[in-house]
Amino acid sequence: PTESLDIAMASFSGLDTPAGLKSLNEHLATRSYISGFAPSTADTQVLAELVGVPDYKQYPHAARWFAHIFSFGCEKKSRWPAGKVTVKKSAGGAPAADDDDDIDFFAEDDEDEETKMENEMERKVQIALRANAARQAAKPSAKTSILLDVKPWDDETDMAALEAGVRQFEMDGLVWGSSKLVAVGYGIKKLQILCVVEDDKVCLDDIEDHITSLVDYCQSMDVAAMSK
């Protein structure tokens, strides 16, 4: 059994109208989900009431939320906990079907229309997701300057070969900078080398794995300093 999130209940009405979408957009301006801090059935309930993808220019928060929730598969959505939300349909909604109608002569047409609507919604979602990815790519990536201490085995280690081996490691988002040899005692010098990495592209562990793999030259590697 799912456990309900202990969060105040959200309430929306007329989500097929500009006023309803505005209310949803304002609600999501400071939230990632309809109810609580994780996706819940409240998100799927609100999603089901929308007739299309909210316009990103008019309702950016609702559009962001829509693309995020729509990206989850049915299996994951089925495991979401119960959320608290009330959704009222707009006053101009379609009238209820007559209970005496045993046969729906337009069932196939309705199904075709529903399929077309789902396909159109999927197309719009993909457009929204691509636009969001483009915006993220356009943002300047955060960078970190890292000063590394690379220690040799002894005073006979070829430090030039060690530095050349370090600089051989190349990847997108990594730039090697200046370097120098620093005496540590007993005639031994360590290599201090600066690098600048883009945080979302380069993992420090990958750099360390490469440097420590230079077993003929490198005894160990440490981070001497790090700054944004």
Coordinates of C-alpha atoms in Angstrom, one line a residue:
P1 CA 0.0 0.0 0.0
T2 CA 1.2 3.5 -0.8
E3 CA 1.7 6.1 1.9
S4 CA 0.1 9.5 1.5
L5 CA 2.3 12.6 1.7
D6 CA 1.6 14.8 4.6
I7 CA 1.3 18.0 2.6
A8 CA -1.5 20.6 2.4
M9 CA -3.9 19.8 -0.4
A10 CA -3.6 21.8 -3.6
S11 CA -6.7 22.8 -5.5
F12 CA -7.3 23.7 -9.2
S13 CA -10.2 24.3 -11.4
G14 CA -10.7 24.8 -15.1
L15 CA -7.3 23.5 -16.2
D16 CA -8.5 23.8 -19.8
T17 CA -8.8 27.6 -19.5
P18 CA -6.1 30.3 -19.3
A19 CA -7.1 31.1 -15.7
G20 CA -6.7 27.5 -14.7
L21 CA -3.3 27.3 -16.3
K22 CA -2.2 30.5 -14.7
S23 CA -3.2 29.1 -11.3
L24 CA -1.2 25.9 -12.0
N25 CA 1.8 27.9 -13.2
E26 CA 1.8 30.1 -10.1
H27 CA 1.6 27.0 -7.9
L28 CA 4.6 25.4 -9.6
A29 CA 6.7 28.6 -9.5
T30 CA 8.1 27.5 -6.2
R31 CA 7.5 23.7 -6.4
S32 CA 8.8 20.8 -8.4
Y33 CA 5.6 18.7 -7.9
I34 CA 1.9 19.3 -7.3
S35 CA 2.0 17.8 -3.7
G36 CA 5.1 17.4 -1.6
F37 CA 8.7 17.0 -2.6
A38 CA 8.4 13.9 -4.8
P39 CA 6.1 12.8 -7.7
S40 CA 2.8 11.4 -6.6
T41 CA -0.7 10.6 -7.9
A42 CA -1.5 14.3 -7.6
D43 CA 0.8 14.9 -10.5
T44 CA -0.8 12.3 -12.7
Q45 CA -4.3 13.5 -11.7
V46 CA -3.5 17.1 -12.8
L47 CA -1.7 15.9 -15.9
A48 CA -4.8 13.9 -17.0
E49 CA -6.9 17.1 -16.8
L50 CA -4.7 19.1 -19.2
V51 CA -5.7 19.2 -22.8
G52 CA -2.2 19.8 -24.2
V53 CA 1.2 21.0 -23.3
P54 CA 1.2 24.4 -21.5
D55 CA 2.8 27.1 -23.6
Y56 CA 6.3 27.7 -22.4
K57 CA 6.3 31.4 -22.9
Q58 CA 3.0 32.0 -21.0
Y59 CA 3.3 29.2 -18.4
P60 CA 7.0 28.3 -18.1
H61 CA 6.7 26.5 -14.7
A62 CA 3.7 24.4 -15.8
A63 CA 5.5 23.5 -19.1
R64 CA 8.6 22.5 -17.2
W65 CA 6.6 20.4 -14.8
F66 CA 4.5 18.8 -17.7
A67 CA 7.6 17.7 -19.6
H68 CA 9.2 16.2 -16.4
I69 CA 6.1 14.3 -15.3
F70 CA 5.3 13.1 -18.9
S71 CA 8.8 11.7 -19.2
F72 CA 8.1 9.0 -16.6
G73 CA 6.8 5.6 -17.8
C74 CA 3.5 4.1 -16.7
E75 CA 5.3 1.5 -14.5
K76 CA 7.0 4.2 -12.5
K77 CA 3.9 6.3 -12.2
S78 CA 1.9 3.3 -10.9
R79 CA 4.3 3.1 -7.9
W80 CA 4.0 6.8 -6.9
P81 CA 2.5 7.5 -3.5
A82 CA -0.9 9.1 -3.1
G83 CA -0.9 12.8 -3.3
K84 CA -3.4 15.4 -2.2
V85 CA -5.1 17.5 -4.8
T86 CA -8.6 18.5 -5.9
V87 CA -9.3 19.3 -9.5
K88 CA -12.6 20.8 -10.6
K89 CA -13.6 20.8 -14.3
S90 CA -14.6 24.1 -15.9
A91 CA -18.3 25.0 -15.9
G92 CA -18.5 24.7 -19.7
G93 CA -17.5 21.1 -19.7
A94 CA -19.3 18.5 -21.9
P95 CA -22.5 17.1 -20.6
A96 CA -22.6 13.6 -19.2
A97 CA -23.5 10.7 -21.5
D98 CA -27.0 9.4 -21.4
D99 CA -27.1 6.2 -19.3
D100 CA -29.7 4.8 -21.6
D101 CA -27.3 4.7 -24.5
D102 CA -26.2 1.0 -24.7
I103 CA -24.3 1.4 -28.0
D104 CA -21.8 4.1 -28.8
F105 CA -21.8 4.3 -32.6
F106 CA -18.9 6.8 -32.5
A107 CA -16.6 4.7 -30.3
E108 CA -14.1 4.0 -33.1
D109 CA -14.1 7.7 -34.1
D110 CA -13.6 8.8 -30.5
E111 CA -10.7 6.3 -30.2
D112 CA -9.1 7.7 -33.3
E113 CA -9.4 11.2 -32.0
E114 CA -8.0 10.2 -28.7
T115 CA -5.0 8.6 -30.5
K116 CA -4.5 11.7 -32.5
M117 CA -4.6 13.8 -29.4
E118 CA -2.1 11.6 -27.6
N119 CA 0.3 11.7 -30.6
E120 CA 0.0 15.5 -30.8
M121 CA 0.7 15.8 -27.1
E122 CA 3.7 13.5 -27.4
R123 CA 5.0 15.6 -30.3
K124 CA 4.6 18.8 -28.3
V125 CA 6.3 17.2 -25.3
Q126 CA 9.3 16.2 -27.4
I127 CA 9.5 19.8 -28.7
A128 CA 9.4 21.1 -25.1
L129 CA 12.1 18.6 -24.0
R130 CA 14.4 19.6 -26.9
A131 CA 13.9 23.3 -26.2
N132 CA 14.7 22.7 -22.5
A133 CA 17.8 20.7 -23.4
A134 CA 18.9 23.5 -25.8
R135 CA 18.4 26.1 -23.0
Q136 CA 20.5 24.0 -20.6
A137 CA 23.3 23.6 -23.2
A138 CA 23.3 27.3 -23.7
K139 CA 24.0 28.0 -20.1
P140 CA 27.7 28.5 -19.2
S141 CA 29.0 25.4 -17.5
A142 CA 30.4 25.8 -14.0
K143 CA 34.2 25.3 -13.8
T144 CA 36.6 24.3 -11.1
S145 CA 40.3 25.0 -10.9
I146 CA 42.2 22.1 -9.3
L147 CA 45.8 22.0 -8.2
L148 CA 47.2 18.5 -8.2
D149 CA 50.2 17.1 -6.3
V150 CA 51.6 14.1 -8.2
K151 CA 54.3 12.3 -6.2
P152 CA 57.0 10.1 -7.8
W153 CA 58.5 7.0 -6.4
D154 CA 62.0 8.4 -5.7
D155 CA 64.6 11.0 -6.8
E156 CA 65.4 8.9 -9.9
T157 CA 61.9 9.1 -11.4
D158 CA 61.8 10.8 -14.8
M159 CA 59.7 13.8 -13.9
A160 CA 59.5 15.0 -17.5
A161 CA 58.0 11.6 -18.5
L162 CA 55.6 11.8 -15.6
E163 CA 54.3 15.2 -16.6
A164 CA 54.0 14.1 -20.2
G165 CA 52.0 11.1 -19.1
V166 CA 49.7 13.3 -17.0
R167 CA 49.0 15.6 -19.9
Q168 CA 48.2 12.7 -22.2
F169 CA 44.8 12.5 -20.5
E170 CA 42.4 14.5 -22.6
M171 CA 38.7 14.8 -22.6
D172 CA 36.0 17.4 -23.4
G173 CA 35.9 19.9 -20.6
L174 CA 39.4 19.4 -19.3
V175 CA 42.2 21.9 -19.8
W176 CA 45.7 21.4 -18.4
G177 CA 47.5 24.5 -17.1
S178 CA 50.9 25.5 -15.7
S179 CA 53.1 23.1 -13.7
K180 CA 56.2 23.2 -11.5
L181 CA 58.4 20.9 -9.5
V182 CA 58.3 21.3 -5.7
A183 CA 61.0 19.8 -3.4
V184 CA 59.6 17.5 -0.8
G185 CA 62.9 16.3 0.7
Y186 CA 65.8 13.9 0.2
G187 CA 66.3 15.1 -3.3
I188 CA 62.7 14.1 -4.3
K189 CA 60.5 16.6 -6.1
K190 CA 56.7 16.3 -6.7
L191 CA 54.9 17.6 -9.7
Q192 CA 52.3 20.3 -9.1
I193 CA 50.1 20.8 -12.0
L194 CA 46.9 22.9 -12.5
C195 CA 43.9 21.9 -14.4
V196 CA 40.5 23.5 -15.1
V197 CA 37.5 21.2 -15.5
E198 CA 33.8 21.8 -16.5
D199 CA 31.9 20.3 -13.6
D200 CA 29.2 18.6 -15.6
K201 CA 31.6 17.0 -18.0
V202 CA 34.7 15.9 -16.0
C203 CA 34.9 13.7 -13.0
L204 CA 38.0 14.1 -10.7
D205 CA 38.0 10.3 -10.2
D206 CA 38.7 9.8 -13.9
I207 CA 41.7 12.1 -13.7
E208 CA 43.0 10.3 -10.6
D209 CA 42.5 6.9 -12.2
H210 CA 44.6 7.9 -15.2
I211 CA 47.4 9.5 -13.2
T212 CA 47.7 6.7 -10.7
S213 CA 47.8 4.2 -13.7
L214 CA 51.2 5.7 -14.5
V215 CA 52.8 3.1 -12.2
D216 CA 56.3 3.5 -13.5
Y217 CA 56.4 7.1 -12.4
C218 CA 53.5 7.9 -10.0
Q219 CA 53.4 6.8 -6.4
S220 CA 50.3 8.8 -5.5
M221 CA 48.1 11.8 -6.3
D222 CA 46.5 14.4 -4.0
V223 CA 44.4 17.5 -4.5
A224 CA 46.4 20.4 -3.1
A225 CA 43.8 23.1 -3.8
M226 CA 40.5 23.6 -5.4
S227 CA 38.5 26.7 -6.3
K228 CA 35.4 27.6 -8.3

